[in-house]
Amino acid sequence: MKESGFALNEIPDKQFLTVDTTYPEEILYGLEQSNMMYHAKSMDNKIMIAFSRADKERIEQLIYKNTHTNEELLERIKLYRADSDNVNLAKSLLPEISEILHVSVSSLERKPHDLQIQLALTYTCFCHADDFTIKKALQDELSLHHEVESEVQQLESERQQPSISQKMQPSNGSEQLHQQEEIRQEKKKRNTPFTSRDVLKRNAQTIRENTVNGERTHIIEKSEELERNKK
């Protein structure tokens, strides 16, 4: 006999359920993955569960999905687990993932391949749990990917800023004017139809940050002097 979960006296508003099934281990595994308060005992062809009344619908859904198996889906899960870096096998699970997330399959297919693989991996890890638990795990994976992507973009932006910032620092005489001309030409080249909005935004932010604390006036004065010399 296997036993897991919380102590019975810790579960509020308890209800009890006994299920005769050939899949007690799958149900127990799904319960262990779910963030519910329960106490379960499983044996050969039976599992006894104590749970909170608030989780009754989730418990019933978990039991149903593990006692009404989809052999074709289980085969796809088995194949993916054997080769979890295979994006085509990951794609084969997107219909189930999209259903749980309430999004279209095509929207997931547009995601980067590494994210599709991570979603498939998360899904197969939690496939015996209730849908609420699986959805939360998938959403966490999407959020993590977004955070990592944002951090990478921020680091890339910070990496590019010093070269522009360095050019903004005044030194002496003609060198200052030369630097100003280089900056203007660089900005002109970047303000082309082939320049991404992200690059333009980063450049604008860099320039704003480096023209504070008195530098703004200095740059304007040098720009005006350059214009007078051109005339």
C-alpha positions in Angstrom: 0.0 0.0 0.0 1.2 3.5 -0.8 0.2 6.6 1.1 0.8 10.3 0.5 -0.6 13.8 1.1 -1.4 15.8 4.2 -2.4 14.6 7.6 -6.2 14.2 7.8 -6.6 16.8 10.6 -5.0 19.4 8.3 -7.6 19.1 5.5 -10.5 21.5 6.0 -14.1 20.5 5.3 -13.1 16.9 4.4 -14.8 14.6 2.0 -13.9 10.9 1.3 -13.9 9.0 -2.0 -13.0 5.4 -2.8 -12.3 4.5 -6.4 -12.0 1.0 -7.8 -9.5 1.3 -10.7 -6.7 -0.4 -12.5 -4.8 3.0 -12.5 -4.3 3.8 -8.8 -0.7 4.7 -9.3 -1.5 7.2 -12.0 -4.2 8.9 -9.8 -1.8 9.0 -6.9 0.9 10.5 -9.1 -1.5 13.1 -10.4 -2.5 14.0 -6.8 1.1 14.5 -5.8 1.6 16.9 -8.7 -1.5 19.0 -7.9 -1.5 21.8 -5.4 -4.4 20.4 -3.4 -4.8 19.3 0.2 -5.5 15.6 0.2 -4.6 12.3 1.8 -4.6 9.2 -0.3 -4.0 5.5 0.1 -3.6 3.2 -2.9 -3.4 -0.5 -3.2 -3.7 -3.1 -6.0 -7.0 -1.9 -7.7 -8.3 0.7 -5.3 -7.5 4.2 -4.1 -9.0 6.0 -1.1 -8.9 9.8 -1.1 -9.7 12.4 1.5 -9.9 16.0 0.2 -11.3 19.4 0.8 -14.8 20.0 -0.5 -13.5 23.1 -2.3 -11.4 20.8 -4.5 -14.1 18.3 -5.3 -14.4 19.2 -9.0 -10.7 19.1 -9.5 -10.4 15.7 -7.8 -13.2 14.3 -10.0 -11.6 15.6 -13.1 -8.3 14.2 -12.2 -9.8 10.8 -11.5 -11.8 10.8 -14.7 -8.8 11.6 -17.0 -6.6 8.9 -15.4 -9.3 6.2 -15.5 -10.4 7.0 -19.1 -7.1 6.8 -20.8 -6.5 8.0 -24.4 -4.0 5.4 -25.8 -3.2 7.5 -28.8 -2.3 10.5 -26.6 -0.3 8.3 -24.2 1.7 7.0 -27.2 2.6 10.6 -28.3 3.6 11.4 -24.7 5.8 8.2 -24.6 7.5 9.1 -28.0 8.2 12.7 -26.8 9.7 11.5 -23.5 12.0 9.3 -25.5 13.3 12.2 -27.5 12.4 15.4 -25.7 14.5 17.7 -27.9 12.6 16.8 -31.0 10.5 19.8 -32.0 8.2 17.8 -34.3 7.3 15.5 -31.4 6.7 18.6 -29.2 4.4 20.0 -31.9 2.3 16.8 -31.8 1.3 17.8 -28.2 0.3 21.4 -29.1 -3.4 20.5 -29.6 -3.7 19.3 -26.0 -1.6 22.2 -24.7 -3.7 24.8 -26.6 -6.9 23.3 -25.3 -5.7 23.7 -21.7 -4.4 27.2 -22.3 -7.6 28.2 -24.2 -5.5 29.5 -27.2 -5.3 28.4 -30.8 -2.8 25.8 -32.0 -1.5 28.2 -34.6 -0.6 30.8 -31.9 1.6 28.2 -30.2 3.1 27.1 -33.5 4.3 30.7 -34.0 6.3 30.5 -30.7 10.0 29.8 -30.8 10.9 26.1 -31.1 12.7 26.1 -27.8 9.5 27.4 -26.1 7.4 24.8 -27.8 9.7 22.1 -26.5 9.6 23.5 -23.0 5.8 23.6 -23.1 5.7 20.0 -24.3 8.1 19.0 -21.5 6.0 20.7 -18.9 2.8 19.1 -20.2 4.2 15.6 -20.2 5.6 16.1 -16.6 2.1 17.1 -15.3 -0.1 15.1 -17.6 -1.6 13.0 -14.8 -2.6 16.1 -12.8 -5.8 18.0 -13.0 -6.2 20.6 -15.8 -6.0 23.6 -13.4 -2.5 22.4 -12.2 -1.3 21.8 -15.8 -2.5 25.2 -16.9 -0.7 26.9 -14.1 2.5 25.1 -14.9 2.2 26.0 -18.6 1.5 29.7 -17.8 4.5 29.8 -15.5 6.7 28.4 -18.3 5.3 31.2 -20.7 6.0 33.8 -18.1 9.5 32.6 -17.4 10.3 32.6 -21.1 9.0 36.2 -21.4 11.1 37.3 -18.4 14.2 35.7 -19.8 13.6 37.2 -23.3 13.1 40.7 -21.7 16.3 40.3 -19.7 18.3 39.3 -22.7 17.0 42.3 -24.6 17.9 44.6 -21.7 21.4 43.2 -21.5 21.8 43.6 -25.2 20.7 47.2 -25.0 23.1 47.9 -22.1 25.9 46.3 -24.0 25.3 48.6 -27.0 24.9 51.8 -25.0 28.5 52.3 -23.9 29.8 52.8 -27.5 27.3 55.5 -28.1 27.7 57.0 -24.7 31.5 57.2 -25.2 31.0 59.1 -28.4 28.8 61.6 -26.5 31.6 62.5 -24.1 33.3 65.9 -25.1 37.0 66.0 -25.1 38.7 69.0 -26.7 38.4 71.5 -29.6 38.1 70.0 -33.0 37.8 66.5 -31.7 34.5 67.5 -30.0 33.1 68.8 -33.3 34.3 65.7 -35.1 32.5 63.5 -32.5 29.3 65.5 -33.0 29.5 65.0 -36.7 30.0 61.3 -36.3 27.0 61.0 -34.0 24.8 62.9 -36.4 25.9 60.7 -39.3 25.3 57.6 -37.3 21.9 58.7 -36.3 21.1 59.5 -39.9 22.2 56.0 -41.1 20.1 54.4 -38.4 17.0 56.4 -39.2 16.4 54.4 -42.3 13.4 52.2 -43.3 15.7 49.2 -42.5 16.3 50.2 -38.9 14.1 48.4 -36.4 12.0 50.4 -33.9 13.7 48.7 -31.0 17.1 50.0 -32.2 15.7 53.5 -32.6 14.2 53.4 -29.2 17.4 52.2 -27.6 19.4 54.9 -29.4 17.0 57.6 -28.4 17.1 56.5 -24.8 20.9 56.4 -24.8 21.1 59.9 -26.1 18.6 61.2 -23.6 20.5 59.6 -20.7 23.8 61.1 -21.9 22.6 64.7 -22.4 21.6 65.3 -18.8 23.5 67.3 -16.1 24.8 70.0 -18.3 25.7 67.9 -21.4 22.6 69.0 -23.2 23.6 72.6 -23.3 27.1 71.8 -24.3 26.0 69.6 -27.2 23.5 72.3 -28.5 26.2 74.9 -28.4 28.6 72.7 -30.3 25.9 71.8 -32.9 25.2 75.5 -33.4 28.9 76.2 -33.8 29.2 73.5 -36.4 26.3 74.9 -38.4 27.9 78.3 -38.4 31.2 76.9 -39.7 29.4 75.1 -42.5 27.9 78.4 -43.6 
